[in-house]
CSV table of N, CA and C in Angstrom, one decimal:
chain,number,residue,atom,x,y,z
A,1,MET,N,112.3,16.5,-123.8
A,1,MET,CA,111.4,17.4,-123.2
A,1,MET,C,110.0,16.8,-123.2
A,2,ASP,N,109.3,16.9,-122.1
A,2,ASP,CA,108.0,16.3,-121.9
A,2,ASP,C,106.9,17.4,-122.1
A,3,TYR,N,106.2,17.3,-123.2
A,3,TYR,CA,105.1,18.2,-123.5
A,3,TYR,C,103.7,17.7,-123.3
A,4,ARG,N,103.6,16.6,-122.5
A,4,ARG,CA,102.3,16.1,-122.2
A,4,ARG,C,101.6,16.8,-121.1
A,5,PHE,N,100.3,16.7,-121.1
A,5,PHE,CA,99.5,17.3,-120.1
A,5,PHE,C,98.8,16.2,-119.3
A,6,GLY,N,99.6,15.5,-118.5
A,6,GLY,CA,99.1,14.3,-117.8
A,6,GLY,C,98.3,14.7,-116.6
A,7,ARG,N,97.7,13.7,-115.9
A,7,ARG,CA,96.9,13.9,-114.7
A,7,ARG,C,97.6,14.7,-113.6
A,8,GLN,N,98.9,14.4,-113.5
A,8,GLN,CA,99.6,15.1,-112.4
A,8,GLN,C,99.7,16.6,-112.6
A,9,TYR,N,99.5,17.1,-113.8
A,9,TYR,CA,99.6,18.5,-114.0
A,9,TYR,C,98.2,19.2,-113.9
A,10,ARG,N,97.2,18.5,-113.5
A,10,ARG,CA,95.8,19.1,-113.5
A,10,ARG,C,95.3,19.3,-112.0
A,11,LEU,N,94.6,20.3,-111.8
A,11,LEU,CA,93.8,20.5,-110.6
A,11,LEU,C,92.5,19.8,-110.8
A,12,LEU,N,92.2,18.8,-110.0
A,12,LEU,CA,91.0,18.0,-110.2
A,12,LEU,C,89.9,18.2,-109.1
A,13,LYS,N,90.4,18.4,-107.9
A,13,LYS,CA,89.4,18.3,-106.8
A,13,LYS,C,89.0,19.8,-106.4
A,14,THR,N,87.8,19.9,-105.8
A,14,THR,CA,87.3,21.1,-105.4
A,14,THR,C,88.2,21.7,-104.3
A,15,ASP,N,88.8,20.9,-103.5
A,15,ASP,CA,89.7,21.4,-102.4
A,15,ASP,C,90.9,22.1,-103.0
A,16,ASP,N,91.5,21.5,-104.1
A,16,ASP,CA,92.6,22.1,-104.8
A,16,ASP,C,92.3,23.5,-105.3
A,17,PHE,N,91.1,23.6,-105.9
A,17,PHE,CA,90.7,24.9,-106.4
A,17,PHE,C,90.5,25.9,-105.3
A,18,SER,N,89.9,25.5,-104.2
A,18,SER,CA,89.6,26.3,-103.1
A,18,SER,C,90.8,26.8,-102.4
A,19,SER,N,91.9,26.0,-102.3
A,19,SER,CA,93.1,26.4,-101.7
A,19,SER,C,93.8,27.5,-102.5
A,20,VAL,N,93.7,27.4,-103.8
A,20,VAL,CA,94.3,28.4,-104.7
A,20,VAL,C,93.5,29.7,-104.5
A,21,PHE,N,92.2,29.7,-104.5
A,21,PHE,CA,91.4,30.9,-104.4
A,21,PHE,C,91.6,31.5,-103.0
A,22,ALA,N,91.9,30.7,-102.0
A,22,ALA,CA,92.1,31.2,-100.6
A,22,ALA,C,93.4,32.1,-100.5
A,23,PHE,N,94.4,31.9,-101.3
A,23,PHE,CA,95.6,32.7,-101.3
A,23,PHE,C,95.4,34.1,-101.8
A,24,ARG,N,94.4,34.3,-102.6
A,24,ARG,CA,94.0,35.7,-103.1
A,24,ARG,C,95.2,36.3,-103.9
A,25,LYS,N,96.0,35.5,-104.5
A,25,LYS,CA,97.0,36.1,-105.4
A,25,LYS,C,96.5,36.0,-106.8
A,26,ARG,N,96.0,37.2,-107.2
A,26,ARG,CA,95.2,37.2,-108.5
A,26,ARG,C,95.8,38.3,-109.4
A,27,ARG,N,95.9,38.0,-110.7
A,27,ARG,CA,96.3,39.0,-111.6
A,27,ARG,C,95.3,38.9,-112.8
A,28,SER,N,95.0,40.0,-113.4
A,28,SER,CA,94.0,40.0,-114.5
A,28,SER,C,94.5,40.8,-115.7
A,29,ARG,N,94.0,40.5,-116.8
A,29,ARG,CA,94.1,41.2,-118.0
A,29,ARG,C,92.7,41.3,-118.7
A,30,ASP,N,92.7,41.7,-119.9
A,30,ASP,CA,91.4,41.9,-120.6
A,30,ASP,C,90.6,40.6,-120.7
A,31,LEU,N,91.2,39.5,-121.1
A,31,LEU,CA,90.5,38.2,-121.4
A,31,LEU,C,90.5,37.2,-120.2
A,32,LEU,N,91.6,37.3,-119.5
A,32,LEU,CA,91.9,36.2,-118.5
A,32,LEU,C,92.2,36.7,-117.1
A,33,GLN,N,92.0,35.9,-116.1
A,33,GLN,CA,92.4,36.1,-114.7
A,33,GLN,C,93.2,34.9,-114.3
A,34,VAL,N,94.3,35.1,-113.6
A,34,VAL,CA,95.1,33.9,-113.1
A,34,VAL,C,95.2,34.1,-111.6
A,35,SER,N,94.9,33.0,-110.9
A,35,SER,CA,95.1,32.9,-109.4
A,35,SER,C,96.2,31.9,-109.2
A,36,ARG,N,97.0,32.1,-108.2
A,36,ARG,CA,98.1,31.2,-108.0
A,36,ARG,C,98.3,30.9,-106.5
A,37,SER,N,98.9,29.8,-106.2
A,37,SER,CA,99.2,29.4,-104.8
A,37,SER,C,100.6,29.8,-104.5
A,38,ASP,N,101.0,29.6,-103.3
A,38,ASP,CA,102.4,29.9,-102.9
A,38,ASP,C,103.3,28.8,-103.4
A,39,GLY,N,102.9,27.6,-103.3
A,39,GLY,CA,103.7,26.4,-103.7
A,39,GLY,C,102.9,25.2,-103.5
A,40,ASN,N,103.1,24.1,-104.3
A,40,ASN,CA,102.3,22.9,-104.1
A,40,ASN,C,103.2,21.7,-103.5
A,41,GLY,N,104.5,21.9,-103.4
A,41,GLY,CA,105.3,20.8,-102.8
A,41,GLY,C,105.5,19.6,-103.7
A,42,LEU,N,105.1,19.7,-105.0
A,42,LEU,CA,105.1,18.6,-105.9
A,42,LEU,C,106.3,18.7,-106.8
A,43,GLY,N,106.9,19.9,-107.0
A,43,GLY,CA,108.0,20.1,-107.9
A,43,GLY,C,107.7,20.4,-109.3
A,44,HIS,N,106.4,20.5,-109.6
A,44,HIS,CA,105.9,20.9,-110.9
A,44,HIS,C,104.6,21.7,-110.8
A,45,PRO,N,104.3,22.5,-111.8
A,45,PRO,CA,103.1,23.3,-111.7
A,45,PRO,C,101.9,22.5,-112.1
A,46,ARG,N,100.7,23.0,-111.6
A,46,ARG,CA,99.4,22.3,-111.9
A,46,ARG,C,98.5,23.4,-112.4
A,47,LEU,N,97.5,23.0,-113.3
A,47,LEU,CA,96.6,24.0,-113.9
A,47,LEU,C,95.2,23.6,-113.6
A,48,GLY,N,94.4,24.6,-113.3
A,48,GLY,CA,92.9,24.4,-113.2
A,48,GLY,C,92.3,25.5,-114.1
A,49,LEU,N,91.1,25.1,-114.7
A,49,LEU,CA,90.5,26.0,-115.7
A,49,LEU,C,89.0,26.3,-115.2
A,50,VAL,N,88.6,27.6,-115.4
A,50,VAL,CA,87.2,27.9,-115.1
A,50,VAL,C,86.8,28.7,-116.3
A,51,VAL,N,85.8,28.2,-117.1
A,51,VAL,CA,85.2,28.9,-118.2
A,51,VAL,C,83.7,28.6,-118.1
A,52,GLY,N,83.0,29.6,-117.6
A,52,GLY,CA,81.6,29.5,-117.3
A,52,GLY,C,80.7,29.7,-118.5
A,53,LYS,N,79.5,29.4,-118.3
A,53,LYS,CA,78.5,29.6,-119.4
A,53,LYS,C,78.2,31.0,-119.6
A,54,LYS,N,78.4,31.9,-118.6
A,54,LYS,CA,78.2,33.3,-118.8
A,54,LYS,C,79.2,33.9,-119.7
A,55,THR,N,80.4,33.3,-119.7
A,55,THR,CA,81.5,33.7,-120.6
A,55,THR,C,81.2,33.3,-122.1
A,56,ALA,N,80.9,32.1,-122.3
A,56,ALA,CA,80.6,31.6,-123.6
A,56,ALA,C,79.4,30.6,-123.5
A,57,LYS,N,78.3,30.9,-124.2
A,57,LYS,CA,77.1,30.1,-124.1
A,57,LYS,C,77.3,28.6,-124.7
A,58,ARG,N,78.0,28.5,-125.8
A,58,ARG,CA,78.1,27.2,-126.5
A,58,ARG,C,79.3,26.4,-126.0
A,59,ALA,N,79.1,25.1,-125.8
A,59,ALA,CA,80.1,24.3,-125.3
A,59,ALA,C,81.3,24.2,-126.2
A,60,ASN,N,81.1,24.3,-127.5
A,60,ASN,CA,82.3,24.2,-128.4
A,60,ASN,C,83.2,25.5,-128.2
A,61,GLU,N,82.6,26.6,-127.9
A,61,GLU,CA,83.3,27.8,-127.7
A,61,GLU,C,84.1,27.7,-126.4
A,62,ARG,N,83.5,27.2,-125.3
A,62,ARG,CA,84.2,27.0,-124.0
A,62,ARG,C,85.3,26.0,-124.2
A,63,ASN,N,85.1,24.9,-124.9
A,63,ASN,CA,86.1,23.9,-125.1
A,63,ASN,C,87.3,24.5,-125.9
A,64,TYR,N,87.0,25.3,-126.9
A,64,TYR,CA,88.1,25.9,-127.6
A,64,TYR,C,89.0,26.8,-126.7
A,65,MET,N,88.3,27.6,-125.9
A,65,MET,CA,89.1,28.4,-125.0
A,65,MET,C,89.9,27.6,-124.0
A,66,LYS,N,89.4,26.5,-123.5
A,66,LYS,CA,90.2,25.7,-122.6
A,66,LYS,C,91.3,25.0,-123.3
A,67,ARG,N,91.1,24.6,-124.6
A,67,ARG,CA,92.1,24.0,-125.4
A,67,ARG,C,93.3,24.9,-125.6
A,68,VAL,N,93.0,26.2,-125.9
A,68,VAL,CA,94.1,27.2,-126.1
A,68,VAL,C,94.9,27.3,-124.8
A,69,ILE,N,94.2,27.4,-123.7
A,69,ILE,CA,94.9,27.6,-122.4
A,69,ILE,C,95.7,26.4,-122.0
A,70,ARG,N,95.2,25.2,-122.2
A,70,ARG,CA,95.9,24.0,-121.9
A,70,ARG,C,97.1,23.8,-122.7
A,71,ASP,N,97.0,24.2,-124.0
A,71,ASP,CA,98.1,24.0,-125.0
A,71,ASP,C,99.2,25.0,-124.6
A,72,TRP,N,98.9,26.2,-124.2
A,72,TRP,CA,99.9,27.1,-123.8
A,72,TRP,C,100.6,26.6,-122.5
A,73,PHE,N,99.9,26.1,-121.6
A,73,PHE,CA,100.4,25.5,-120.3
A,73,PHE,C,101.3,24.3,-120.6
A,74,ARG,N,100.9,23.5,-121.5
A,74,ARG,CA,101.6,22.3,-121.9
A,74,ARG,C,103.0,22.6,-122.5
A,75,LEU,N,103.0,23.6,-123.3
A,75,LEU,CA,104.3,24.0,-123.9
A,75,LEU,C,105.2,24.9,-123.0
A,76,ASN,N,104.7,25.5,-122.0
A,76,ASN,CA,105.5,26.4,-121.1
A,76,ASN,C,105.6,25.9,-119.7
A,77,LYS,N,105.1,24.7,-119.4
A,77,LYS,CA,105.1,24.3,-118.0
A,77,LYS,C,106.5,24.2,-117.4
A,78,ASN,N,107.6,23.9,-118.2
A,78,ASN,CA,108.9,23.8,-117.7
A,78,ASN,C,109.5,25.2,-117.2
A,79,LYS,N,108.9,26.3,-117.7
A,79,LYS,CA,109.3,27.6,-117.3
A,79,LYS,C,108.6,28.1,-116.0
A,80,LEU,N,107.5,27.4,-115.6
A,80,LEU,CA,106.7,27.9,-114.5
A,80,LEU,C,107.2,27.4,-113.2
A,81,PRO,N,107.0,28.1,-112.1
A,81,PRO,CA,107.4,27.7,-110.8
A,81,PRO,C,106.4,26.6,-110.3
A,82,PRO,N,106.9,25.8,-109.3
A,82,PRO,CA,106.0,24.7,-108.8
A,82,PRO,C,104.8,25.2,-108.0
A,83,GLN,N,103.9,25.8,-108.6
A,83,GLN,CA,102.7,26.3,-108.0
A,83,GLN,C,101.4,25.8,-108.7
A,84,ASP,N,100.3,26.0,-108.0
A,84,ASP,CA,99.0,25.7,-108.6
A,84,ASP,C,98.5,27.0,-109.2
A,85,PHE,N,98.0,26.9,-110.4
A,85,PHE,CA,97.4,28.0,-111.1
A,85,PHE,C,95.9,27.7,-111.5
A,86,VAL,N,95.1,28.7,-111.3
A,86,VAL,CA,93.7,28.6,-111.8
A,86,VAL,C,93.5,29.7,-112.8
A,87,VAL,N,93.2,29.4,-114.0
A,87,VAL,CA,92.9,30.4,-115.1
A,87,VAL,C,91.4,30.5,-115.3
A,88,ARG,N,90.9,31.7,-115.1
A,88,ARG,CA,89.5,32.0,-115.3
A,88,ARG,C,89.3,32.9,-116.5
A,89,ALA,N,88.4,32.5,-117.4
A,89,ALA,CA,88.2,33.3,-118.6
A,89,ALA,C,87.2,34.4,-118.3
A,90,HIS,N,87.5,35.7,-118.5
A,90,HIS,CA,86.6,36.8,-118.3
A,90,HIS,C,85.7,37.0,-119.5
A,91,ARG,N,86.3,37.0,-120.6
A,91,ARG,CA,85.6,37.3,-121.9
A,91,ARG,C,85.8,36.2,-122.9
A,92,LYS,N,84.9,36.0,-123.7
A,92,LYS,CA,85.0,35.0,-124.8
A,92,LYS,C,86.0,35.4,-125.8
A,93,PHE,N,86.8,34.4,-126.3
A,93,PHE,CA,87.7,34.7,-127.4
A,93,PHE,C,87.7,33.5,-128.3
A,94,GLY,N,87.9,33.8,-129.6
A,94,GLY,CA,87.9,32.7,-130.6
A,94,GLY,C,89.2,32.7,-131.3
A,95,ARG,N,89.2,32.2,-132.5
A,95,ARG,CA,90.5,32.0,-133.2
A,95,ARG,C,91.2,33.4,-133.5
A,96,ASP,N,90.3,34.4,-133.7
A,96,ASP,CA,90.9,35.7,-134.0
A,96,ASP,C,91.6,36.3,-132.8
A,97,ALA,N,91.2,36.0,-131.6
A,97,ALA,CA,91.9,36.6,-130.4
A,97,ALA,C,92.7,35.5,-129.6
A,98,ALA,N,92.9,34.4,-130.1
A,98,ALA,CA,93.7,33.3,-129.4
A,98,ALA,C,95.1,33.8,-129.2
A,99,ALA,N,95.7,34.5,-130.1
A,99,ALA,CA,97.1,35.0,-129.9
A,99,ALA,C,97.1,36.0,-128.8
A,100,GLN,N,96.1,36.8,-128.7
A,100,GLN,CA,96.1,37.7,-127.5
A,100,GLN,C,95.9,37.0,-126.2
A,101,ALA,N,95.1,35.9,-126.2
A,101,ALA,CA,95.0,35.1,-125.0
A,101,ALA,C,96.3,34.5,-124.6
A,102,ARG,N,97.0,34.0,-125.5
A,102,ARG,CA,98.3,33.3,-125.2
A,102,ARG,C,99.3,34.4,-124.7
A,103,GLU,N,99.3,35.6,-125.2
A,103,GLU,CA,100.2,36.6,-124.8
A,103,GLU,C,99.8,37.0,-123.3
A,104,GLU,N,98.5,37.1,-123.1
A,104,GLU,CA,98.1,37.4,-121.7
A,104,GLU,C,98.5,36.3,-120.7
A,105,LEU,N,98.4,35.1,-121.1
A,105,LEU,CA,98.8,34.0,-120.3
A,105,LEU,C,100.3,34.1,-119.9
A,106,ALA,N,101.1,34.4,-120.9
A,106,ALA,CA,102.5,34.6,-120.7
A,106,ALA,C,102.8,35.7,-119.7
A,107,GLN,N,102.1,36.8,-119.9
A,107,GLN,CA,102.2,38.0,-119.0
A,107,GLN,C,101.8,37.6,-117.5
A,108,LEU,N,100.7,36.9,-117.4
A,108,LEU,CA,100.1,36.7,-116.1
A,108,LEU,C,100.8,35.5,-115.4
A,109,MET,N,101.2,34.5,-116.1
A,109,MET,CA,101.8,33.3,-115.4
A,109,MET,C,103.3,33.4,-115.3
A,110,LEU,N,104.0,33.9,-116.3
A,110,LEU,CA,105.5,34.0,-116.3
A,110,LEU,C,105.9,35.3,-115.7
A,111,GLY,N,105.0,36.3,-115.7
A,111,GLY,CA,105.4,37.6,-115.2
A,111,GLY,C,105.9,37.6,-113.7
A,112,GLY,N,105.3,36.9,-112.9
A,112,GLY,CA,105.6,36.9,-111.5
A,112,GLY,C,107.0,36.2,-111.2
A,113,SER,N,107.4,35.3,-112.1
A,113,SER,CA,108.6,34.6,-111.8
A,113,SER,C,109.8,35.0,-112.7
A,114,ASP,N,109.5,35.8,-113.7
A,114,ASP,CA,110.5,36.2,-114.7
A,114,ASP,C,111.1,37.6,-114.3
A,115,PRO,N,112.4,37.6,-113.9
A,115,PRO,CA,112.9,38.9,-113.5
A,115,PRO,C,113.0,40.0,-114.6
A,116,ASN,N,112.9,39.6,-115.9
A,116,ASN,CA,112.9,40.5,-117.0
A,116,ASN,C,111.5,41.0,-117.3
A,117,TYR,N,110.5,40.5,-116.6
A,117,TYR,CA,109.1,40.9,-116.9
A,117,TYR,C,108.8,42.3,-116.3
A,118,LYS,N,108.2,43.1,-117.1
A,118,LYS,CA,107.8,44.5,-116.7
A,118,LYS,C,106.3,44.5,-116.6
A,119,LYS,N,105.8,44.8,-115.4
A,119,LYS,CA,104.4,44.9,-115.1
A,119,LYS,C,103.7,46.0,-115.9
A,120,GLN,N,102.7,45.7,-116.6
A,120,GLN,CA,102.0,46.8,-117.4
A,120,GLN,C,101.0,47.5,-116.4
A,121,ALA,N,100.9,48.8,-116.7
A,121,ALA,CA,100.1,49.7,-115.9
A,121,ALA,C,98.6,49.5,-116.3
């Protein structure tokens, strides 16, 4: 099993991000928002991250949040459909709320493709 997060799994260009935002398929929870495309034609999912300075002032806090999201994606990319995902952080989270962030990612990213997933009200 491949658990790497190589270049082919990343959204790197502005056009890639813009195409995902243009689909307007968005789901949100308390900490995170996930936008997704219909399909990317590559046969594997790709991830883009948006963690702004308004969310967390310090770079080390933003980097930690991105690290948690990338790590979850790296471990679960084989379960995801071949789509482009952009994860945007709404609120700052640290080590104490990292488990909640991982749970929200599972709900937001796997929820649309998992038939056993029940959407929360």
